[in-house]
Short mmCIF file of N, CA, C and O in Angstrom, two decimals:
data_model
loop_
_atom_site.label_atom_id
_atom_site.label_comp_id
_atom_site.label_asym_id
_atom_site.label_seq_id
_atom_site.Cartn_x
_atom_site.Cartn_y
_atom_site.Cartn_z
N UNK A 1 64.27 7.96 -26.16
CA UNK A 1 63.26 7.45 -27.02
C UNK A 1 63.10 5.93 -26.81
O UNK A 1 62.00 5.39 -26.67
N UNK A 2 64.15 5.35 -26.80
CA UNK A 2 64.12 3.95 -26.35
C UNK A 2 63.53 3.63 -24.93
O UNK A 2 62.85 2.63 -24.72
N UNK A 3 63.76 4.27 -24.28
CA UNK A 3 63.21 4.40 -22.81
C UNK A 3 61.95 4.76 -23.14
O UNK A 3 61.28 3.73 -23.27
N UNK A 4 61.23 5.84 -23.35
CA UNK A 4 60.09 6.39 -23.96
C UNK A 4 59.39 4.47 -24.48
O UNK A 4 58.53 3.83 -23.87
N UNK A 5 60.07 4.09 -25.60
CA UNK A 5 59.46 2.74 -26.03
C UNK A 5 59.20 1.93 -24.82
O UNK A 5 58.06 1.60 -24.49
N UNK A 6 60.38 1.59 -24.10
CA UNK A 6 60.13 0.57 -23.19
C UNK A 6 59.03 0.59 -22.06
O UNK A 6 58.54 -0.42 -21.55
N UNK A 7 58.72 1.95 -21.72
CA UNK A 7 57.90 2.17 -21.13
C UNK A 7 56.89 2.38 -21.71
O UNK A 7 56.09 3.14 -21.14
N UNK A 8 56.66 2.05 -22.52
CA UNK A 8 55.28 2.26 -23.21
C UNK A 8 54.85 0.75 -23.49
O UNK A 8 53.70 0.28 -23.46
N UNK A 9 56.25 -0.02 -23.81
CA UNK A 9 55.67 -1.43 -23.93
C UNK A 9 55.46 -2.21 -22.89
O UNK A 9 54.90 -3.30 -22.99
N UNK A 10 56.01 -1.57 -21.47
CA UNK A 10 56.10 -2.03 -20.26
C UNK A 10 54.62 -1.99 -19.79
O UNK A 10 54.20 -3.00 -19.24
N UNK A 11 53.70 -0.81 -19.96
CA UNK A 11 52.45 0.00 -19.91
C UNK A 11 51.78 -0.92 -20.59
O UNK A 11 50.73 -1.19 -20.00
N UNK A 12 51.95 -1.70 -21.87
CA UNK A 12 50.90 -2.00 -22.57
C UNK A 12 50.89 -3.31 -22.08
O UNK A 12 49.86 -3.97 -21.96
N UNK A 13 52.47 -3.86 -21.67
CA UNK A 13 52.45 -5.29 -21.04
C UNK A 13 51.29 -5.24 -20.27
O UNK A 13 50.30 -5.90 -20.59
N UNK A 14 51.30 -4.51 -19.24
CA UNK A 14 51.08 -4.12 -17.52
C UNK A 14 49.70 -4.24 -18.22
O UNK A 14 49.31 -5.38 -18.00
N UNK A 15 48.91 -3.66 -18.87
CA UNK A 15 47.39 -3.36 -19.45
C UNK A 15 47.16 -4.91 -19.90
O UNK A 15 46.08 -5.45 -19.66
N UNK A 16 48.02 -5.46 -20.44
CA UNK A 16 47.47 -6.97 -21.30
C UNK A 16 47.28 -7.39 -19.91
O UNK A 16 46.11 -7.65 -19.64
N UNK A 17 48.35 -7.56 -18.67
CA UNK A 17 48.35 -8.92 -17.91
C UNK A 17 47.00 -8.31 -17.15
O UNK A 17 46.27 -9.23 -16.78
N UNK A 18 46.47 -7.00 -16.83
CA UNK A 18 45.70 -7.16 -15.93
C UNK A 18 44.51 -7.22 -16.59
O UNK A 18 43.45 -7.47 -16.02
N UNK A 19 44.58 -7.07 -17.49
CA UNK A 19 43.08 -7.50 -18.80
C UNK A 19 42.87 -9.11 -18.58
O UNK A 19 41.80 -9.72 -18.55
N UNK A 20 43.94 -9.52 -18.46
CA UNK A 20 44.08 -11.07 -18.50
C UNK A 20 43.93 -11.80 -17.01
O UNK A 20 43.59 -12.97 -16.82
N UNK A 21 44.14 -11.15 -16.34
CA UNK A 21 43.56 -11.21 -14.48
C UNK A 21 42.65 -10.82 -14.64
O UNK A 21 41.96 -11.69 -15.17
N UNK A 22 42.14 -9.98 -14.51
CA UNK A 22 40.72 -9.71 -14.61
C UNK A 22 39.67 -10.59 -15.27
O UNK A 22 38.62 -10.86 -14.68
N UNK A 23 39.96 -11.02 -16.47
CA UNK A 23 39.28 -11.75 -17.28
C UNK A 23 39.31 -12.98 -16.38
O UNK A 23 38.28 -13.46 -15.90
N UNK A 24 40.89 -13.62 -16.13
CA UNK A 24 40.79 -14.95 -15.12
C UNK A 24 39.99 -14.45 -13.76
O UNK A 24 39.37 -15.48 -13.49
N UNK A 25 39.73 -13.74 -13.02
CA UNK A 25 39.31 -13.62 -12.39
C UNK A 25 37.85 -13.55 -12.57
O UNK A 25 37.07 -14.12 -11.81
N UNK A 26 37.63 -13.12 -13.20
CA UNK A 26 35.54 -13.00 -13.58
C UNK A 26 35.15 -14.50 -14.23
O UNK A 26 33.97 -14.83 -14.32
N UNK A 27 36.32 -15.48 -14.74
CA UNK A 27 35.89 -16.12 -15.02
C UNK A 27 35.41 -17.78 -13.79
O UNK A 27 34.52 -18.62 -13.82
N UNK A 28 36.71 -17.49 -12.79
CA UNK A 28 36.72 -17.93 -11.71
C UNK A 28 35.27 -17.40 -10.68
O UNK A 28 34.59 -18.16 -9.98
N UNK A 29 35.06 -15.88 -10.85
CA UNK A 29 33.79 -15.77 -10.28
C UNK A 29 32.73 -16.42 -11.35
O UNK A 29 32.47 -17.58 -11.03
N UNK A 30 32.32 -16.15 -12.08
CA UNK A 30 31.36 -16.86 -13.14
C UNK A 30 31.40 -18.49 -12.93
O UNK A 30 30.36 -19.15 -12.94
N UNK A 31 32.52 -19.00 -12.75
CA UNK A 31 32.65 -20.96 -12.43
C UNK A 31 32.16 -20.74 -11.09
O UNK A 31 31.12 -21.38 -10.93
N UNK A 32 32.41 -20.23 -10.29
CA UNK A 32 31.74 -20.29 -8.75
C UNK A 32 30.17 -19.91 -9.01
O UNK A 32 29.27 -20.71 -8.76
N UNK A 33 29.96 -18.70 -9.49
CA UNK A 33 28.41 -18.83 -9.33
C UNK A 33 27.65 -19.70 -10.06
O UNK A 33 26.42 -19.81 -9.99
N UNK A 34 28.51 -20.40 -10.84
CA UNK A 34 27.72 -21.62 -11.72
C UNK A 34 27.71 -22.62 -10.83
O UNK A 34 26.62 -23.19 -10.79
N UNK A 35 28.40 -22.97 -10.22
CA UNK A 35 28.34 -23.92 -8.90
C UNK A 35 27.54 -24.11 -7.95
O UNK A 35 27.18 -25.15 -7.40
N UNK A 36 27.16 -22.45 -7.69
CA UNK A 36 26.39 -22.10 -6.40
C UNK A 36 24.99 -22.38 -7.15
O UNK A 36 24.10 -22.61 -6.34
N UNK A 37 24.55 -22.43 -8.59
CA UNK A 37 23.49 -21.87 -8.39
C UNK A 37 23.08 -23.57 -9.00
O UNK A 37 22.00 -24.14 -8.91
N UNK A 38 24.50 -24.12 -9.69
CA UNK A 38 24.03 -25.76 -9.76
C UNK A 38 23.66 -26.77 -8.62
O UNK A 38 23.02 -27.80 -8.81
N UNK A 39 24.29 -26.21 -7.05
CA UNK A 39 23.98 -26.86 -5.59
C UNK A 39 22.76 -26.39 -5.44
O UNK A 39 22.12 -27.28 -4.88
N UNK A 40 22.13 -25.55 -5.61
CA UNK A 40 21.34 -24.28 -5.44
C UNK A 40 19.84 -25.28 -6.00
O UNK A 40 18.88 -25.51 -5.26
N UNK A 41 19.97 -25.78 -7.52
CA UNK A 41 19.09 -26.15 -7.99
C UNK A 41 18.92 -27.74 -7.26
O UNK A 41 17.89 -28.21 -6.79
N UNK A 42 19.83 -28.18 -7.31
CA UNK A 42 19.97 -29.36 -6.27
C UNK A 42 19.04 -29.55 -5.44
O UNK A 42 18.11 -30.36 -5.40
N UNK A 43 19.47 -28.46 -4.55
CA UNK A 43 18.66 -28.20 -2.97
C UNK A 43 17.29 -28.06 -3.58
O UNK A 43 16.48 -28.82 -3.06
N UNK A 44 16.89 -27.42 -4.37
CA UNK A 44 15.38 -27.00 -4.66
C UNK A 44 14.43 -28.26 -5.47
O UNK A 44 13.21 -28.33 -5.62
N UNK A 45 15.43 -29.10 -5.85
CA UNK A 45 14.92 -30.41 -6.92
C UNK A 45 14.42 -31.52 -5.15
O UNK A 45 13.33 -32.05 -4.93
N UNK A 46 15.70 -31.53 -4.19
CA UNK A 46 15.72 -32.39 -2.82
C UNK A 46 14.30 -31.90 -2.52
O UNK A 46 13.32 -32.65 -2.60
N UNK A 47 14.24 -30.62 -2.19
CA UNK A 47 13.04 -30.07 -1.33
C UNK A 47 11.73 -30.06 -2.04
O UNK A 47 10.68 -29.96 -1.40
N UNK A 48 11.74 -30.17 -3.53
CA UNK A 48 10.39 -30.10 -4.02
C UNK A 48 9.95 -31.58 -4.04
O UNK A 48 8.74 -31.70 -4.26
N UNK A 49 10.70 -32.88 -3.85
CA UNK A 49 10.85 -34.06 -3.96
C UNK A 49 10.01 -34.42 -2.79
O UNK A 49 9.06 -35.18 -2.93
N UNK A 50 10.32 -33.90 -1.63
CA UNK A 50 10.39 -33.90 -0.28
C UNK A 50 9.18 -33.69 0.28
O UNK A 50 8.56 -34.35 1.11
N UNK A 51 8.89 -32.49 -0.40
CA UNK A 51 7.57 -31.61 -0.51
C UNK A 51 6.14 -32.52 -1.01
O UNK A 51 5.07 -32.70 -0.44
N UNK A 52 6.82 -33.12 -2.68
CA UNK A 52 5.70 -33.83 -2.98
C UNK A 52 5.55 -35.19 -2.39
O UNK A 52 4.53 -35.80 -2.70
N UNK A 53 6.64 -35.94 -1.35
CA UNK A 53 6.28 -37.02 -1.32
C UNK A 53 5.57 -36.83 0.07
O UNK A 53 4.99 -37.86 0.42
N UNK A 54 5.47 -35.73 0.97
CA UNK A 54 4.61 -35.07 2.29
C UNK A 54 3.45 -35.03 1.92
O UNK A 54 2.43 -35.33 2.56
N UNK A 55 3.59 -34.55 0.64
CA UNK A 55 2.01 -34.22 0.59
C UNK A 55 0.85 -34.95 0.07
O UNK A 55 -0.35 -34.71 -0.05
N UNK A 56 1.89 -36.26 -0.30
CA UNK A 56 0.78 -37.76 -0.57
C UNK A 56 0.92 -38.26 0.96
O UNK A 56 -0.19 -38.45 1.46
N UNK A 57 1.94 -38.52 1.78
CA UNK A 57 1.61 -38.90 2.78
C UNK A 57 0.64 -37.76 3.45
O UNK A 57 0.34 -38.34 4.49
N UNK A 58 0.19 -36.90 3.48
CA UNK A 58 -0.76 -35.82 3.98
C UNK A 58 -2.21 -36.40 3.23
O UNK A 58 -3.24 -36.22 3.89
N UNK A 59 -2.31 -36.91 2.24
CA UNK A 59 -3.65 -36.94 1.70
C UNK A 59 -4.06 -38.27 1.99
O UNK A 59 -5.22 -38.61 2.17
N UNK A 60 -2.31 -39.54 2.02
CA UNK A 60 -3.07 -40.76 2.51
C UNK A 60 -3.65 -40.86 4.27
O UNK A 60 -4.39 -41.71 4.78
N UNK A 61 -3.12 -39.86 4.79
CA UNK A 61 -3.17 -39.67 6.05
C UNK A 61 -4.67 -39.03 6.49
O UNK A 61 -5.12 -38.92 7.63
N UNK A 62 -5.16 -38.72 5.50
CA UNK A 62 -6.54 -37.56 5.55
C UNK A 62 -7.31 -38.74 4.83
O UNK A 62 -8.40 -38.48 5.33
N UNK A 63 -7.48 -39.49 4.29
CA UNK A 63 -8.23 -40.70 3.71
C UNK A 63 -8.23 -41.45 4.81
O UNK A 63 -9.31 -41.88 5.21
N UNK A 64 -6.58 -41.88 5.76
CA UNK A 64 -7.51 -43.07 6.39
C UNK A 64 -7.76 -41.95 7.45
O UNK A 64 -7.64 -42.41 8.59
N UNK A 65 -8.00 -40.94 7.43
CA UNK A 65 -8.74 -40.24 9.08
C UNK A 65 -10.17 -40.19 8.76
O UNK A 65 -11.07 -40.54 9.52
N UNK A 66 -10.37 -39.59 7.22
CA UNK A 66 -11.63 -40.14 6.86
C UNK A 66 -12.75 -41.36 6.99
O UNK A 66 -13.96 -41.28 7.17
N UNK A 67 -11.92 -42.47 6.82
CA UNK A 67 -12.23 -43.57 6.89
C UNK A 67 -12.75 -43.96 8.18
O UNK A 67 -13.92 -44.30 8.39
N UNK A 68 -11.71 -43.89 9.12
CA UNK A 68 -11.82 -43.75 10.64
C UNK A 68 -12.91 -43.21 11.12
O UNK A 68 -13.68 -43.83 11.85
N UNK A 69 -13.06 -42.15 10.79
CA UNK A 69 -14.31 -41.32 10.85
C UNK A 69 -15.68 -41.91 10.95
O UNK A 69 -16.48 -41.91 11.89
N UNK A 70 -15.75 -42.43 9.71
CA UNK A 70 -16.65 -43.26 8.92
C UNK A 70 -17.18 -44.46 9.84
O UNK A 70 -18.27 -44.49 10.41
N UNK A 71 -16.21 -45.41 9.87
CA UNK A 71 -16.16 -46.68 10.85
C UNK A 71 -16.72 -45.92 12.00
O UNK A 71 -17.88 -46.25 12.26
N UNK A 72 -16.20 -44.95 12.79
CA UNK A 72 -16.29 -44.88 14.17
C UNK A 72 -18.19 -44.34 13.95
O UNK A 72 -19.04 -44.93 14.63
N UNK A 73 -18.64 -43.13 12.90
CA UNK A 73 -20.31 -43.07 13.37
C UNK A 73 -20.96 -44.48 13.02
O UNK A 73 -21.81 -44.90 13.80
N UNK A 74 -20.59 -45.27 11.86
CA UNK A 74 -21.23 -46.34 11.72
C UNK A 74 -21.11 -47.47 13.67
O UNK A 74 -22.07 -48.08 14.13
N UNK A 75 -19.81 -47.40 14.29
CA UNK A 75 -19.65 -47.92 15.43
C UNK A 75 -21.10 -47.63 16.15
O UNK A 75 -21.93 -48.43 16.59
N UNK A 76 -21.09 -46.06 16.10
CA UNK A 76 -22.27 -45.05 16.98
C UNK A 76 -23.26 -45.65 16.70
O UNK A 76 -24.04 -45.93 17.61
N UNK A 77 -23.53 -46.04 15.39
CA UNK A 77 -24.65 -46.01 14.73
C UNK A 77 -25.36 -47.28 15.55
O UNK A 77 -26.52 -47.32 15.94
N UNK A 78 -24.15 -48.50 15.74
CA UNK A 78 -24.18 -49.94 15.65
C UNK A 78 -24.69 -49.93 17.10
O UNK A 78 -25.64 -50.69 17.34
N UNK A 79 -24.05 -48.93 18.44
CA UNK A 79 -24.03 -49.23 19.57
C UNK A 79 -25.38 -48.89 20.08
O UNK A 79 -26.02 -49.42 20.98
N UNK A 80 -25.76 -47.61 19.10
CA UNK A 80 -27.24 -46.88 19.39
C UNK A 80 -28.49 -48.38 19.12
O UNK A 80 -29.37 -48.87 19.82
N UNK A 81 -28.11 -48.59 18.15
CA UNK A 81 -29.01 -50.00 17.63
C UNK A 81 -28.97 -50.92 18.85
O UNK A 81 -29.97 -51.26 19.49
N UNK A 82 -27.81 -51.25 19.07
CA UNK A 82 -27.82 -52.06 20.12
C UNK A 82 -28.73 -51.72 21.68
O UNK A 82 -29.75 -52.14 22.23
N UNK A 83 -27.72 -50.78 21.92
CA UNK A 83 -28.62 -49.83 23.48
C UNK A 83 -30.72 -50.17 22.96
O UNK A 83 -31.54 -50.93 23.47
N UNK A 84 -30.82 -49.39 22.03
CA UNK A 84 -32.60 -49.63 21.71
C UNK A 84 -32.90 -51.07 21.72
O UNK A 84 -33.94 -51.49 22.21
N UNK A 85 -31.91 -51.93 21.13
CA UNK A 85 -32.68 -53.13 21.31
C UNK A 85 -32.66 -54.11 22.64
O UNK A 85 -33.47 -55.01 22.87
N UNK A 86 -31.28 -53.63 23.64
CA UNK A 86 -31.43 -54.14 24.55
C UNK A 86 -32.37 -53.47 25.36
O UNK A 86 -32.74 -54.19 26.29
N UNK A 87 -32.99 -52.13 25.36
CA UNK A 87 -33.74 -51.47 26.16
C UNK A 87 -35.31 -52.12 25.62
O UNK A 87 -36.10 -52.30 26.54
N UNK A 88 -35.67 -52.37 24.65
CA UNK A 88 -36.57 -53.27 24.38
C UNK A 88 -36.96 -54.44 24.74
O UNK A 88 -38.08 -54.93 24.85
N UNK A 89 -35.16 -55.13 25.04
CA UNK A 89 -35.65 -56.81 25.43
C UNK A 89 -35.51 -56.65 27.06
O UNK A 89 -35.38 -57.65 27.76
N UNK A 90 -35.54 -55.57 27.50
CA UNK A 90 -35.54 -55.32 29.46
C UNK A 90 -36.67 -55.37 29.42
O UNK A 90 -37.21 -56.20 30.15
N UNK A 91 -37.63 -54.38 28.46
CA UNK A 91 -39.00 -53.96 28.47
C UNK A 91 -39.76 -54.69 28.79
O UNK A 91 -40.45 -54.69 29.80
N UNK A 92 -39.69 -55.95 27.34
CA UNK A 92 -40.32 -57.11 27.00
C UNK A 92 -39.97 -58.37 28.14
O UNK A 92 -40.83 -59.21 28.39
N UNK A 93 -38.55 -58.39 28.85
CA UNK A 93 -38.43 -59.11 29.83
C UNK A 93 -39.54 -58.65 31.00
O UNK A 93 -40.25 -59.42 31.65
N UNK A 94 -39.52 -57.89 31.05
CA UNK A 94 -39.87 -57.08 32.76
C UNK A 94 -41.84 -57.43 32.29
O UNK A 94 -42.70 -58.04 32.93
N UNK A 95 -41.90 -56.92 31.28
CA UNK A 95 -43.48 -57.81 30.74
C UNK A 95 -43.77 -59.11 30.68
O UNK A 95 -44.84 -59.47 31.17
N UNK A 96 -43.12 -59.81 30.25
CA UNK A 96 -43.14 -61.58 30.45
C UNK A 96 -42.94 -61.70 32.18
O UNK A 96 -43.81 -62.22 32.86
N UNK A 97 -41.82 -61.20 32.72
CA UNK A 97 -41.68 -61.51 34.12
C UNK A 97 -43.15 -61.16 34.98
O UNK A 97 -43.52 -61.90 35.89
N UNK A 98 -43.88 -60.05 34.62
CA UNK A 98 -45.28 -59.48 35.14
C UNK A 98 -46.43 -60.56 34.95
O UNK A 98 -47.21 -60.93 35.83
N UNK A 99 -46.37 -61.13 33.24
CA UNK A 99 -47.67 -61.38 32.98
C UNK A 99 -47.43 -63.38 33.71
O UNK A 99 -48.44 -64.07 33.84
N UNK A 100 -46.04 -63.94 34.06
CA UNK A 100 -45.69 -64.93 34.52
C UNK A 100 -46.56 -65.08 35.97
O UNK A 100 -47.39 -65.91 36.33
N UNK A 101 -45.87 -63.62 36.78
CA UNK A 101 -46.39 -63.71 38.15
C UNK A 101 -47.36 -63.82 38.35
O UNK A 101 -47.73 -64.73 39.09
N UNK A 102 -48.51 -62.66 37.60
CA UNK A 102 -49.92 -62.78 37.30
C UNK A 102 -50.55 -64.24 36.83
O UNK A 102 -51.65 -64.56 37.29
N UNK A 103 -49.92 -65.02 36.01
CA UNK A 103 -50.25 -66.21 35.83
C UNK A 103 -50.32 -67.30 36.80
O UNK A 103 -51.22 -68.11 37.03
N UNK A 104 -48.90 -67.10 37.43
CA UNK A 104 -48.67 -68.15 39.07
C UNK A 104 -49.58 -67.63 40.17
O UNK A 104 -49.92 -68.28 41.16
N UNK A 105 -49.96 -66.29 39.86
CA UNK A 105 -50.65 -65.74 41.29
C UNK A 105 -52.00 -66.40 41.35
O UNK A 105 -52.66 -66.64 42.36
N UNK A 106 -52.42 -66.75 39.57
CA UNK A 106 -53.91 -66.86 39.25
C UNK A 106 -54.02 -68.49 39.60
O UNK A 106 -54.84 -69.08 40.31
N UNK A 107 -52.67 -69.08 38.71
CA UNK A 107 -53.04 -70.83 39.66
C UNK A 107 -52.75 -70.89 40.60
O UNK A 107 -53.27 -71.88 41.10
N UNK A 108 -51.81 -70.11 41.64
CA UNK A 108 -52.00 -70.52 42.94
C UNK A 108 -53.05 -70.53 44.18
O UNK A 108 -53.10 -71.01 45.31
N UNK A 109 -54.05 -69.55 43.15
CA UNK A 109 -55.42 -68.99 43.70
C UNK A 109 -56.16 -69.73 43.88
O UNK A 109 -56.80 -70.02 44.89
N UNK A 110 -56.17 -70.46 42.12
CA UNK A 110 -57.25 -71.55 41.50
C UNK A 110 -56.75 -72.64 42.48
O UNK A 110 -57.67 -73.05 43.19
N UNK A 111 -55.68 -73.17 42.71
CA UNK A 111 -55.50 -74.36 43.24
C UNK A 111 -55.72 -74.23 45.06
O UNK A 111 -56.03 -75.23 45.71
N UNK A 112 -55.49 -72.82 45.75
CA UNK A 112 -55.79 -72.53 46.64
C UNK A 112 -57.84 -72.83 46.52
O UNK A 112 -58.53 -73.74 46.98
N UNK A 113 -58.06 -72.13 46.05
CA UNK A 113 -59.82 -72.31 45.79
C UNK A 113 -60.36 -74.16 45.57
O UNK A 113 -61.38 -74.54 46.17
N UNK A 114 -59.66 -75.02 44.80
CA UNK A 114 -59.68 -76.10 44.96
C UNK A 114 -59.51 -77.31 46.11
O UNK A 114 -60.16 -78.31 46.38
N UNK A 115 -58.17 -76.63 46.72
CA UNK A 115 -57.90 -77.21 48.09
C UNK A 115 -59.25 -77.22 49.23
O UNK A 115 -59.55 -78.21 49.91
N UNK A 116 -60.00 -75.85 49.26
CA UNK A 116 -60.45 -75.50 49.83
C UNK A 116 -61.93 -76.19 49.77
O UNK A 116 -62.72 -76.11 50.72
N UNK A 117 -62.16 -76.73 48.79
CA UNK A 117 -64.14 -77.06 48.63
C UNK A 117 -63.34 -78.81 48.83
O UNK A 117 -64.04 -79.82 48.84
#
């Protein structure tokens, strides 16, 4: 009967300690996954940080391409202006140079016709 006891209190020991491992043990898993999921949030706070500061450099990056843009048809705009107006002052040259010759051709005529009487 005493034996009977001891083994029964031996049994109930044996039941407490592994109630009590167990428990330390789930609680050791439970501190680890609190860990994992506190690095965890970490990583996701780094990367959303990361994320938003890309994506202002993405929009200041798309403003000045915009910009660029902008400048470069106004450039077009500037060079087209230019090209027409120098093709105008060839025009207007090549007309003054005509109505010049025509002018020298006419006094060299007149003064030829003068020489002559």
């Amino acid at each position: 009967m005493i034996m009977n006891l001891n083994l029964k209190l031996l049994k109930s020991t044996l039941c407490i300690l592994s109630v009590l491992v167990a428990s330390f043990a789930r609680a050791e898993t439970i501190e680890l996954l609190q860990k994992n999921a506190s690095a965890a949030y970490e990583k996701m706070m780094e990367s959303k940080q990361a994320a938003e500061s890309l994506m202002k450099d993405v929009t200041f990056a798309e403003k000045k391409l915009a910009t660029a843009k902008q400048k470069m048809i106004e450039a077009e705009r500037e060079a087209e202006t230019a090209r027409r107006k120098s093709e105008q002052a060839r025009v207007a040259m090549q007309q003054a140079t005509s109505r010049w010759k025509q002018a020298s051709d006419t006094l060299a005529n007149e003064w030829g016709k003068s020489e002559i009487k």
